[in-house]
Amino acid sequence: MRIRAFAAVMAATVALPCFVQAADLEVTHWWTSGGEAAAVKELAGAFNATGNKWVDGAIAGSGGTARPIMISRITGGDPMGATQFNHGRQAEELVQSGLMRDLSDVAEKGKWKEVIKPANLLDSCTFEGKIYCAPINIHSWQWLWLSNAAFKTAGVAVPKDWNEFVAAAPALKKAGIQPLALGGQPWQANGLFDTLLISLGGKDLYEKVYKDKDAKVAAGPEMAKIFAAADKARELAKGSNVQDWNQATNMVLTGKAGGQVMGDWAQGEFSLAGKTAGTDYTCLPGLGINDVLTTNGDAIYFPLLKDEAKSEAQNVLAETIVDPKLQVAFNLKKGSVPIRGDIDMAAANDCMKKGIAIIAKGNTATSTDQLVSADTQKQKEDLMSEFFSSSISVKDAQARFVDIISSAD
Amino acid sequence: MAKTHQSARPNQLFRNLNSKIASIPMIFVALVIFLGGSVWTVIYSFTNSRLLPRATFVGFDQYERLWGSARWLISIQNLAIYGILSLIFSLVVGFVLAALMDQKIRFENVFRTIFLYPFALSFIVTGLVWQWILNPEFGIQHIVRSLGWETFEFNPVYDPDIVIYGILIAGLWQGTGLVMCLMLAGLRGIDEDIWKASRVDGIPMWRTYLFIVIPMMRPVFITTLVIIASGIVKLYDLVVAQTSGGPGNASEVPAKYVYDYMFQAQNLGQGFAASTMMLLTVAIIIVPWAYLEFGGRKRG
């Protein structure tokens, strides 16, 4: 490392006066909660160790706030060195219009095609055979988090699946406990619905609706069952007057609510509060019914830059991200599953291990972010947030859902 | 300046050349940025632009989808409720406050400052403050309940049916002070002699206000109306800070629809269509006003 730094200084003084400045790489992301920030620190440290400099560009306020800022910077001609997006189609048009850098060389050198698992992560980075992003972690949505204390207060056993949870709800209510915690932000209602769909309806139904966009299936009796379940969930969630997902998680954490359906990033909140899986809280992947997890998560994209030295630094960052050591360090802090199957995650806690095992078995499905466009996703969010906060009938909601699916792309 | 100064040259184009040159940047900005930008937006609202603008025209598809969208309809309805009520209440309350202030009361400056103070706060701060005040667990409901009325219910932020009134309260709190100041300025512009004359004639004070003073304040009312109305159409930050459009879609407004669809849904065409509809609304408000203000004066 010292030799490389020395070489950099030499190069900077002799040949390329812009080299030192060029090795500064601004990385924008929305990892701002406690566990997330710790994970970013790992990544920044590993990148700095290569002789380059990580310039942190954290944007507070979740992806919905951060993405418009990132996109307008890239389209407006002021690209950063690298930026976070979720796996999927959020950066699709940026790639199509040639604003992103092709990483195929780095990918080939690092044998990404062989090490990155599941393969669909790399597929969503690929456009016309070239690779445009480096996947960094896997998150899945299909988790039911339960407060053991709440069920103890209510005098019922901790449920083993969604159906038992629904059955236990009256007892919770009687004890003055909110059965299901649900934050008011639209993406949470949408995520809850999609989780019910894949966990209760199965992977086939999920793929027919979101992958094939089959309006007939969306209008069919199987989906009607999902909407009935969502109606039940709506009833159980009534009264949780919170906005943010971590406030809802906090209700479960403190035993004020029985459970919450939320992605495995909620894990970070539990471990931050020093709770132990199994005794303080219970996690049920696939809602305890269907062991299939979707592979959401984050990837780093690299805007096309004119500066050669900066482009070189982008390659280095891409290599760093996929590096096994960084994968372990980063994902342990973040509470997510690493993107390669060939590393040891012995330090992970029980819930994380359950998730890793399911993904290793190959029981994965492509996430909705990858299957449908941001536009369709937003329409779904609008529908679901309205559904969960109002009293529109199941029938009307399904009819509107069919409309969205039939015009989805 | 100096119009009477000898105008030897007949060529009108070069009269006052200096000021004409000086106003070129302003004209340029108005034409290219304001007008040009608006025209561009309207044109691209007929395309299927997604994340980036592209000129593939699809006719009225975006508008069809817009008017078929439940969220847009809710937004329009909310804006109508908020708009009409805030127009009425801020004018009435603003005028009454101004009339009270005009009674040569003591500490007028203090009261004026207090009433105008909320206007110095941004909508974001206003929204957050009222989110807390109206929160059932910390705010008004909690206080009244702890005073003994156990069943008291006042929860506009989390009740989809009345959430827009919660926003209205915050909006009025913020904006009424300004209306009061405008009205007060108008009242002060009324000649003392008119008051004296009406007193001599024995006309009661309320009738003087209603039938003499208010008609005389027409220009002030129209200016106030335009200021309030344009503030209503662009309502966005208050909603974002106070409820983020929730619960569900219950407090969505058109400006938020535009932003969400342009940037979160990455569907510029849809956002442009919505903003064109907003432009149309503003035009409907501004054009009659401009006609009344400028068209009328020329004739008179």
XYZ file of C-alpha atoms in Angstrom:
709
model
C 0.000 0.000 0.000
C 2.760 2.388 0.838
C 4.405 1.714 -2.511
C 1.172 2.406 -4.310
C 0.682 5.658 -2.423
C 4.260 6.610 -3.196
C 3.698 5.837 -6.837
C 0.588 7.949 -6.784
C 2.476 10.882 -5.339
C 5.235 10.428 -7.934
C 2.741 10.293 -10.727
C 0.958 13.301 -9.385
C 4.067 15.434 -9.152
C 5.674 14.323 -12.391
C 3.187 13.440 -15.041
C -0.429 14.019 -14.108
C -1.068 16.976 -11.856
C -4.712 15.986 -11.621
C -4.108 12.464 -10.368
C -4.351 13.109 -6.647
C -7.576 14.990 -6.992
C -8.840 12.339 -9.376
C -8.587 9.598 -6.813
C -11.268 11.325 -4.756
C -14.516 9.537 -5.420
C -17.795 10.909 -4.192
C -20.237 8.145 -3.364
C -23.885 9.015 -2.809
C -26.170 6.719 -0.844
C -29.059 6.758 1.619
C -27.523 4.549 4.285
C -28.027 6.823 7.252
C -29.472 4.789 10.138
C -27.130 3.505 12.831
C -26.367 0.063 11.425
C -26.220 1.347 7.878
C -23.740 4.085 8.692
C -21.497 1.519 10.387
C -21.596 -0.613 7.247
C -20.696 2.364 5.057
C -17.719 3.016 7.289
C -16.432 -0.484 6.499
C -16.750 0.134 2.793
C -15.153 3.577 2.970
C -12.281 2.181 5.024
C -11.626 -0.610 2.549
C -11.713 1.828 -0.342
C -9.384 4.310 1.366
C -6.956 1.460 1.987
C -6.485 1.172 -1.762
C -4.954 4.653 -1.826
C -8.032 6.397 -3.112
C -10.237 8.672 -1.099
C -13.896 8.046 -0.267
C -15.906 11.265 -0.218
C -19.119 10.506 1.588
C -22.295 11.788 -0.016
C -24.977 10.474 2.321
C -28.483 11.743 1.612
C -30.886 11.470 4.528
C -34.532 10.535 4.179
C -34.701 7.116 2.487
C -34.531 6.176 -1.167
C -37.617 8.087 -2.193
C -35.889 11.334 -1.275
C -32.390 10.391 -2.324
C -33.023 8.891 -5.757
C -34.465 12.045 -7.359
C -31.398 13.969 -6.167
C -29.010 11.357 -7.546
C -30.794 11.075 -10.859
C -30.990 14.806 -11.387
C -27.287 15.115 -10.659
C -26.446 12.460 -13.235
C -28.831 13.733 -15.896
C -27.896 17.329 -15.106
C -24.257 16.767 -15.975
C -22.815 16.758 -12.462
C -22.293 13.039 -11.887
C -20.854 11.698 -8.650
C -18.158 9.008 -8.615
C -20.540 6.232 -7.661
C -24.048 5.910 -6.347
C -26.350 3.470 -4.627
C -29.536 2.205 -6.219
C -31.700 -0.777 -5.325
C -31.381 -3.927 -7.356
C -33.651 -3.593 -10.291
C -34.795 -1.064 -12.757
C -34.314 2.214 -10.935
C -31.287 3.149 -13.042
C -32.521 1.394 -16.182
C -32.956 4.489 -18.310
C -29.703 6.014 -17.144
C -27.940 2.898 -18.402
C -29.890 2.861 -21.650
C -29.003 6.444 -22.422
C -25.323 5.752 -21.907
C -24.811 7.732 -18.718
C -23.402 4.789 -16.788
C -20.047 3.114 -17.002
C -19.586 -0.376 -18.381
C -17.907 -2.584 -15.772
C -17.617 -5.730 -17.883
C -13.812 -5.801 -17.648
C -13.826 -5.619 -13.879
C -16.571 -8.225 -13.739
C -14.644 -10.603 -15.938
C -11.474 -10.147 -13.947
C -13.301 -10.847 -10.699
C -15.310 -13.757 -12.210
C -18.523 -12.074 -11.061
C -20.628 -14.423 -13.156
C -19.433 -17.368 -11.093
C -19.296 -15.917 -7.597
C -22.362 -13.715 -7.428
C -25.377 -15.640 -6.202
C -28.272 -15.654 -6.926
C -27.570 -14.960 -10.568
C -30.528 -12.645 -11.052
C -28.628 -9.957 -9.136
C -26.136 -9.708 -11.940
C -28.898 -10.011 -14.523
C -30.457 -6.802 -13.343
C -27.056 -5.109 -13.684
C -26.777 -6.345 -17.249
C -27.873 -4.428 -20.300
C -27.135 -5.701 -23.808
C -24.622 -8.164 -22.426
C -22.626 -5.580 -20.503
C -22.497 -5.171 -16.750
C -23.268 -1.768 -15.298
C -23.388 -2.197 -11.546
C -21.796 -3.963 -8.617
C -24.299 -5.685 -6.288
C -23.362 -5.192 -2.670
C -25.991 -6.880 -0.508
C -29.255 -8.789 -0.458
C -32.283 -7.823 1.560
C -35.551 -9.652 1.586
C -38.996 -8.414 2.435
C -40.734 -11.569 3.596
C -40.248 -11.425 7.352
C -42.705 -11.319 10.196
C -41.161 -9.896 13.366
C -42.947 -10.815 16.583
C -42.634 -9.488 20.092
C -42.456 -12.414 22.525
C -43.305 -10.115 25.425
C -46.518 -8.933 23.781
C -47.780 -12.476 23.343
C -46.835 -13.319 26.898
C -48.883 -10.370 28.156
C -51.815 -11.506 26.052
C -51.455 -15.023 27.383
C -51.102 -16.804 24.052
C -48.233 -18.754 22.544
C -45.967 -16.999 20.094
C -47.396 -17.810 16.634
C -45.455 -19.967 14.230
C -46.974 -18.553 11.070
C -49.197 -15.796 9.698
C -52.436 -17.769 10.213
C -51.689 -18.343 13.895
C -50.796 -14.676 14.164
C -54.176 -13.665 12.763
C -55.873 -16.108 15.119
C -54.009 -14.664 18.107
C -54.909 -11.078 17.234
C -58.145 -10.885 19.291
C -56.239 -11.893 22.415
C -53.676 -9.171 21.742
C -56.396 -6.596 21.252
C -58.047 -7.641 24.497
C -54.768 -7.041 26.307
C -54.606 -3.545 24.783
C -51.836 -4.412 22.367
C -51.780 -3.264 18.754
C -51.793 -6.549 16.772
C -49.910 -5.417 13.660
C -47.652 -2.370 13.431
C -47.588 -0.642 10.067
C -45.969 2.694 9.266
C -47.840 5.223 7.179
C -45.370 5.545 4.305
C -46.730 4.138 1.041
C -43.837 1.747 0.356
C -44.542 -0.071 3.613
C -48.146 -0.847 2.724
C -46.988 -1.935 -0.715
C -44.296 -4.194 0.741
C -46.767 -5.763 3.140
C -49.110 -6.588 0.290
C -46.382 -8.096 -1.892
C -45.196 -10.142 1.060
C -48.686 -11.509 1.625
C -48.864 -12.306 -2.073
C -45.691 -14.373 -2.284
C -45.884 -15.916 1.183
C -49.548 -16.917 1.148
C -50.069 -17.279 -2.592
C -46.757 -18.839 -3.507
C -44.027 -18.057 -5.972
C -46.047 -19.133 -9.024
C -48.819 -16.689 -8.373
C -46.305 -13.962 -7.610
C -44.481 -14.495 -10.884
C -47.639 -14.730 -12.937
C -48.769 -11.381 -11.610
C -45.547 -9.397 -11.586
C -43.330 -11.144 -14.108
C -45.865 -12.115 -16.771
C -48.173 -9.232 -15.804
C -51.121 -11.512 -16.391
C -54.221 -9.401 -15.782
C -56.446 -12.470 -15.793
C -54.592 -14.007 -12.876
C -54.612 -10.648 -11.113
C -58.402 -10.635 -11.419
C -58.739 -14.283 -10.461
C -59.883 -16.052 -7.295
C -56.351 -16.724 -6.048
C -55.624 -13.008 -5.947
C -59.003 -12.451 -4.322
C -57.738 -14.600 -1.445
C -54.669 -12.387 -1.130
C -56.857 -9.316 -1.052
C -58.974 -10.946 1.651
C -55.792 -11.538 3.661
C -54.763 -7.931 3.068
C -58.170 -6.865 4.317
C -57.525 -8.841 7.494
C -54.095 -7.234 7.820
C -55.700 -3.831 7.368
C -58.025 -4.569 10.259
C -55.112 -5.672 12.453
C -53.009 -2.643 11.521
C -55.710 -0.131 12.326
C -54.566 2.260 15.005
C -50.819 2.185 14.494
C -50.296 5.920 14.235
C -46.675 5.947 13.120
C -44.964 7.035 9.935
C -41.480 5.551 9.673
C -40.751 1.840 9.520
C -38.349 1.989 12.444
C -41.014 3.617 14.608
C -43.254 0.677 13.785
C -40.402 -1.713 14.566
C -39.974 0.118 17.826
C -43.570 -0.710 18.736
C -42.727 -4.398 18.371
C -39.458 -3.906 20.209
C -41.185 -2.404 23.225
C -44.044 -4.899 23.212
C -46.644 -2.273 22.273
C -47.416 -4.185 19.102
C -47.590 -7.913 18.442
C -45.790 -7.988 15.137
C -44.649 -6.233 12.021
C -44.123 -7.365 8.462
C -40.914 -5.737 7.362
C -37.765 -6.553 5.481
C -34.711 -7.980 7.200
C -33.275 -4.495 7.681
C -35.525 -4.406 10.769
C -33.051 -6.893 12.211
C -30.610 -4.006 12.748
C -33.060 -2.260 15.097
C -33.435 -5.365 17.253
C -29.730 -5.995 17.557
C -29.073 -2.290 18.175
C -31.454 -2.516 21.137
C -29.570 -5.569 22.410
C -32.441 -8.018 21.912
C -31.875 -11.704 21.265
C -33.646 -13.630 18.562
C -35.767 -16.434 20.006
C -36.116 -15.088 23.538
C -37.003 -11.393 23.053
C -38.326 -11.554 19.544
C -39.157 -14.105 16.894
C -38.566 -13.868 13.187
C -40.579 -15.818 10.647
C -39.154 -15.779 7.123
C -41.806 -16.172 4.463
C -44.344 -15.394 7.206
C -43.680 -18.930 8.443
C -45.641 -20.391 5.556
C -43.626 -20.267 2.369
C -39.852 -20.272 2.610
C -39.226 -18.078 -0.394
C -37.339 -14.812 -0.133
C -37.097 -12.106 -2.747
C -33.681 -10.723 -3.475
C -34.005 -7.008 -2.956
C -31.028 -5.033 -1.872
C -28.528 -2.516 -3.075
C -26.093 -2.155 -5.910
C -23.532 0.507 -6.665
C -23.663 2.176 -10.066
C -20.869 4.161 -11.633
C -21.710 7.175 -13.794
C -19.605 7.611 -16.905
C -16.857 10.132 -16.149
C -14.468 11.856 -18.523
C -11.620 11.873 -16.036
C -9.529 8.756 -16.611
C -7.993 8.630 -13.169
C -11.444 8.792 -11.607
C -12.654 6.025 -13.875
C -9.743 3.948 -12.653
C -10.795 4.642 -9.084
C -14.319 3.494 -9.994
C -12.893 0.153 -11.091
C -11.065 -0.140 -7.801
C -14.260 0.570 -5.873
C -16.172 -2.013 -7.886
C -13.500 -4.586 -7.094
C -13.579 -3.628 -3.422
C -17.342 -4.092 -3.223
C -17.319 -7.666 -4.456
C -14.234 -8.561 -2.429
C -15.035 -11.426 0.008
C -13.538 -9.729 3.062
C -15.505 -6.543 2.519
C -18.658 -8.567 1.877
C -18.414 -10.175 5.296
C -17.588 -6.970 7.148
C -20.180 -4.860 5.375
C -23.072 -7.284 5.564
C -22.551 -8.183 9.214
C -22.918 -4.510 10.126
C -25.808 -3.956 7.761
C -27.672 -7.101 8.732
C -28.003 -8.156 5.127
C -27.039 -11.270 3.196
C -23.812 -11.155 1.153
C -23.999 -11.371 -2.613
C -21.618 -14.305 -2.879
C -22.229 -17.790 -1.587
C -18.585 -18.736 -1.052
C -17.885 -16.866 2.168
C -18.241 -17.696 5.818
C -20.945 -15.846 7.739
C -20.549 -17.731 11.031
C -20.763 -14.480 12.987
C -24.303 -13.837 11.793
C -27.187 -14.151 14.256
C -29.978 -16.734 14.097
C -32.391 -14.763 11.970
C -29.713 -13.851 9.459
C -28.604 -17.473 9.300
C -32.162 -18.549 8.500
C -32.166 -16.081 5.631
C -28.778 -17.154 4.348
C -29.861 -20.815 4.431
C -33.003 -20.127 2.430
C -31.074 -18.158 -0.184
C -28.366 -20.845 -0.339
C -31.085 -23.436 -1.022
C -32.102 -21.364 -3.986
C -35.571 -20.565 -2.681
C -35.429 -17.092 -4.098
C -37.668 -14.946 -6.232
C -36.889 -11.809 -8.141
C -37.936 -8.671 -6.302
C -40.726 -6.456 -7.582
C -38.247 -3.607 -8.065
C -36.570 -5.778 -10.668
C -39.773 -7.002 -12.285
C -41.821 -3.847 -12.691
C -40.863 -0.264 -13.546
C -40.667 2.507 -10.980
C -43.828 3.937 -12.495
C -45.839 0.757 -11.910
C -44.345 0.420 -8.451
C -45.506 3.944 -7.600
C -49.034 3.230 -8.817
C -49.104 0.123 -6.634
C -47.879 2.156 -3.690
C -50.646 4.691 -4.237
C -53.257 1.942 -4.304
C -51.920 0.045 -1.297
C -51.426 3.069 0.909
C -54.989 4.089 0.157
C -56.242 0.569 0.753
C -54.573 0.214 4.132
C -55.660 3.589 5.453
C -59.211 3.801 4.178
C -62.128 1.446 3.923
C -62.310 0.892 0.168
C -63.763 -2.507 -0.516
C -61.655 -5.530 -1.398
C -63.453 -5.798 -4.720
C -62.730 -2.208 -5.776
C -59.129 -2.537 -4.713
C -58.685 -5.693 -6.758
C -60.296 -4.071 -9.785
C -57.868 -1.188 -9.553
C -54.999 -3.605 -9.050
C -55.988 -5.370 -12.275
C -55.928 -2.005 -14.064
C -52.403 -1.368 -12.857
C -51.181 -4.834 -13.816
C -52.743 -4.709 -17.272
C -50.915 -1.456 -18.049
C -47.759 -2.422 -16.148
C -44.331 -2.464 -17.733
C -37.501 59.733 -17.318
C -37.724 63.228 -18.689
C -40.402 62.588 -21.216
C -40.828 66.252 -22.035
C -37.206 66.432 -23.063
C -36.836 67.127 -26.754
C -37.682 64.013 -28.726
C -35.933 64.994 -31.918
C -35.722 61.526 -33.369
C -38.957 60.128 -34.689
C -37.768 56.528 -34.511
C -39.612 54.992 -31.561
C -37.318 51.997 -31.409
C -34.349 54.001 -30.186
C -36.153 56.100 -27.636
C -34.909 55.445 -24.155
C -32.310 53.150 -25.618
C -30.434 52.757 -22.349
C -33.401 51.445 -20.440
C -34.330 49.178 -23.305
C -30.890 47.628 -23.315
C -31.025 47.318 -19.564
C -34.282 45.394 -19.698
C -33.058 42.863 -22.253
C -31.928 40.337 -19.614
C -35.313 40.572 -17.927
C -37.166 40.081 -21.197
C -34.863 37.203 -22.041
C -35.510 35.520 -18.701
C -39.260 36.014 -18.988
C -39.458 34.687 -22.523
C -36.968 31.849 -22.446
C -37.116 30.595 -18.901
C -40.707 31.240 -17.845
C -42.586 31.124 -21.105
C -40.193 28.768 -22.892
C -40.082 26.369 -19.968
C -43.861 26.309 -19.695
C -44.340 25.694 -23.401
C -41.732 22.939 -23.329
C -43.509 21.299 -20.400
C -46.867 21.442 -22.139
C -45.417 19.946 -25.324
C -43.668 17.131 -23.501
C -46.814 16.311 -21.552
C -48.036 14.757 -24.802
C -45.095 12.340 -24.939
C -44.374 9.101 -23.138
C -41.193 10.454 -21.506
C -40.070 8.358 -18.564
C -36.913 9.205 -16.626
C -35.557 11.340 -19.457
C -37.560 13.508 -21.830
C -38.069 11.924 -25.219
C -40.196 13.168 -28.073
C -42.423 10.165 -28.770
C -45.876 11.643 -28.926
C -48.788 9.665 -27.553
C -51.601 12.191 -27.784
C -53.782 12.571 -24.720
C -52.744 9.260 -23.122
C -51.080 10.925 -20.142
C -54.151 13.062 -19.513
C -56.451 10.088 -19.770
C -54.400 8.226 -17.215
C -54.210 11.310 -15.022
C -57.956 11.784 -14.865
C -58.467 8.051 -14.334
C -56.142 8.013 -11.345
C -57.823 7.887 -7.953
C -54.953 9.711 -6.357
C -55.202 12.675 -8.739
C -58.933 12.966 -8.123
C -58.359 12.941 -4.371
C -55.680 15.590 -4.844
C -58.031 17.837 -6.791
C -60.777 17.378 -4.232
C -58.425 18.182 -1.380
C -57.151 21.269 -3.133
C -60.716 22.428 -3.719
C -61.646 21.997 -0.051
C -58.449 23.578 1.164
C -58.604 26.343 -1.424
C -62.169 27.473 -0.909
C -62.046 27.303 2.878
C -58.661 28.933 3.206
C -59.710 31.703 0.838
C -62.849 32.433 2.829
C -61.337 32.071 6.276
C -58.107 33.927 5.670
C -59.957 36.848 4.074
C -62.640 37.011 6.757
C -60.357 36.420 9.730
C -57.646 38.634 8.251
C -60.080 41.474 7.687
C -61.690 41.168 11.114
C -58.282 41.194 12.793
C -57.249 44.201 10.732
C -60.476 46.015 11.591
C -59.915 45.305 15.285
C -56.363 46.584 15.030
C -57.650 49.688 13.338
C -59.590 50.724 16.461
C -56.540 52.608 17.713
C -55.896 49.990 20.345
C -52.944 49.954 22.667
C -49.905 47.821 21.882
C -50.921 47.581 18.262
C -47.324 46.890 17.251
C -47.097 43.988 19.648
C -50.284 42.379 18.360
C -49.279 42.962 14.770
C -45.972 41.245 15.380
C -47.634 38.317 17.094
C -50.149 37.819 14.299
C -47.571 38.204 11.559
C -44.977 36.070 13.272
C -46.142 32.672 11.913
C -45.653 34.038 8.408
C -41.939 34.290 9.110
C -41.845 30.518 9.538
C -41.536 28.284 6.523
C -44.302 25.853 5.651
C -41.984 23.010 6.635
C -41.662 24.311 10.195
C -45.376 25.120 10.319
C -46.213 21.611 9.189
C -43.967 19.970 11.760
C -45.236 22.183 14.587
C -48.856 21.371 13.793
C -48.077 17.713 13.313
C -47.054 17.700 16.961
C -49.901 19.878 18.172
C -52.457 17.673 16.450
C -50.779 14.398 17.373
C -53.276 12.428 19.485
C -50.653 11.207 21.917
C -48.868 14.476 22.680
C -51.062 17.272 21.433
C -54.462 18.835 21.968
C -56.323 15.553 22.362
C -53.934 14.381 25.036
C -54.117 17.663 26.957
C -57.909 17.832 26.941
C -58.137 14.183 27.964
C -55.738 14.686 30.833
C -57.935 17.570 31.999
C -60.747 15.100 32.533
C -62.678 14.731 29.279
C -61.696 11.118 28.729
C -63.688 10.607 25.557
C -62.579 13.798 23.822
C -61.524 13.050 20.286
C -59.620 15.432 18.029
C -57.337 13.574 15.705
C -57.233 15.242 12.312
C -53.768 14.053 11.317
C -54.524 10.341 11.417
C -58.162 10.380 10.362
C -58.453 10.186 6.563
C -61.848 11.893 6.550
C -60.775 15.113 8.224
C -57.031 15.239 7.641
C -57.335 18.041 5.098
C -58.877 20.261 7.790
C -55.853 19.628 9.974
C -53.727 20.993 7.163
C -56.146 23.872 6.699
C -55.729 24.887 10.342
C -51.958 24.999 9.949
C -52.228 26.888 6.666
C -54.539 29.490 8.177
C -52.348 29.921 11.222
C -49.436 30.643 8.961
C -51.090 32.810 6.343
C -53.708 34.903 8.122
C -51.156 37.319 9.553
C -50.063 38.416 6.122
C -53.656 38.936 5.005
C -54.227 40.993 8.139
C -51.239 43.215 7.340
C -52.365 43.754 3.760
C -55.854 44.608 4.970
C -54.525 46.913 7.656
C -52.501 48.772 5.060
C -55.655 49.071 2.996
C -57.652 50.347 5.960
C -55.005 52.929 6.748
C -55.272 54.108 3.169
C -58.911 55.092 3.716
C -59.271 58.819 4.206
C -60.118 59.912 7.783
C -62.714 62.277 6.342
C -64.820 59.387 5.162
C -65.042 58.089 8.703
C -65.909 61.544 9.955
C -68.572 61.985 7.304
C -70.167 58.627 8.086
C -70.115 59.416 11.783
C -71.833 62.740 11.138
C -74.476 60.901 9.146
C -74.944 58.508 12.042
C -74.108 55.385 10.108
C -73.185 52.482 12.415
C -69.583 51.356 12.238
C -70.268 47.896 10.816
C -72.265 49.399 7.967
C -69.493 51.858 7.215
C -67.069 48.944 6.955
C -69.363 46.789 4.890
C -70.767 49.309 2.443
C -68.161 52.067 2.236
C -64.745 50.871 3.314
C -64.703 47.405 1.753
C -65.793 48.589 -1.691
C -63.090 51.244 -1.499
C -60.526 48.581 -0.720
C -61.198 46.646 -3.887
C -57.594 46.764 -5.199
C -56.275 45.508 -1.861
C -58.773 42.655 -1.883
C -57.872 41.644 -5.404
C -54.146 41.660 -4.700
C -54.706 39.626 -1.548
C -56.908 37.223 -3.431
C -54.227 36.558 -6.031
C -51.541 36.103 -3.384
C -53.668 33.627 -1.435
C -54.882 31.806 -4.536
C -51.431 31.267 -5.999
C -50.263 30.034 -2.600
C -53.113 27.548 -2.580
C -52.364 26.084 -6.001
C -48.740 25.436 -5.194
C -49.499 23.905 -1.772
C -46.864 21.222 -1.287
C -44.359 21.686 1.505
C -46.977 22.030 4.236
C -48.497 18.678 3.278
C -45.113 16.985 2.971
C -44.047 18.181 6.400
C -47.320 17.603 8.193
C -48.687 14.341 6.782
C -46.603 13.341 3.718
C -49.914 12.945 1.937
C -51.195 10.439 4.454
C -52.925 8.616 5.941
C -52.891 6.685 2.699
C -53.731 9.158 -0.026
C -56.095 11.202 2.089
C -54.169 14.479 2.072
C -52.498 14.354 -1.311
C -52.352 17.575 -3.335
C -51.648 18.131 -7.052
C -48.153 19.587 -6.599
C -47.131 16.480 -4.703
C -48.527 14.287 -7.445
C -46.343 16.157 -9.939
C -43.204 15.714 -7.870
C -43.835 12.074 -7.010
C -44.555 11.029 -10.562
C -41.736 13.022 -12.111
C -39.040 11.845 -9.781
C -40.111 8.837 -7.721
C -42.062 7.070 -10.433
C -39.608 8.284 -13.077
C -42.490 9.181 -15.354
C -41.894 12.708 -16.623
C -44.783 12.580 -19.083
C -47.304 11.945 -16.322
C -45.776 14.638 -14.122
C -45.831 17.129 -17.002
C -49.473 16.362 -17.703
C -50.321 17.024 -14.070
C -48.308 20.244 -13.990
C -49.985 21.397 -17.185
C -53.317 20.964 -15.450
C -51.977 23.078 -12.587
C -50.802 25.724 -15.046
C -54.289 25.774 -16.485
C -55.733 26.327 -13.001
C -53.358 29.208 -12.354
C -54.227 30.695 -15.734
C -57.914 30.512 -14.839
C -57.160 32.503 -11.687
C -54.666 34.974 -13.141
C -56.318 35.862 -16.443
C -59.542 37.348 -15.000
C -57.484 39.199 -12.425
C -55.156 40.657 -15.058
C -58.179 41.617 -17.101
C -59.825 43.362 -14.148
C -56.663 45.096 -13.032
C -55.051 46.157 -16.283
C -57.820 45.923 -18.836
C -60.159 47.998 -16.683
C -57.669 50.721 -15.997
C -56.968 51.387 -19.653
C -60.584 52.014 -20.369
C -61.046 54.177 -17.336
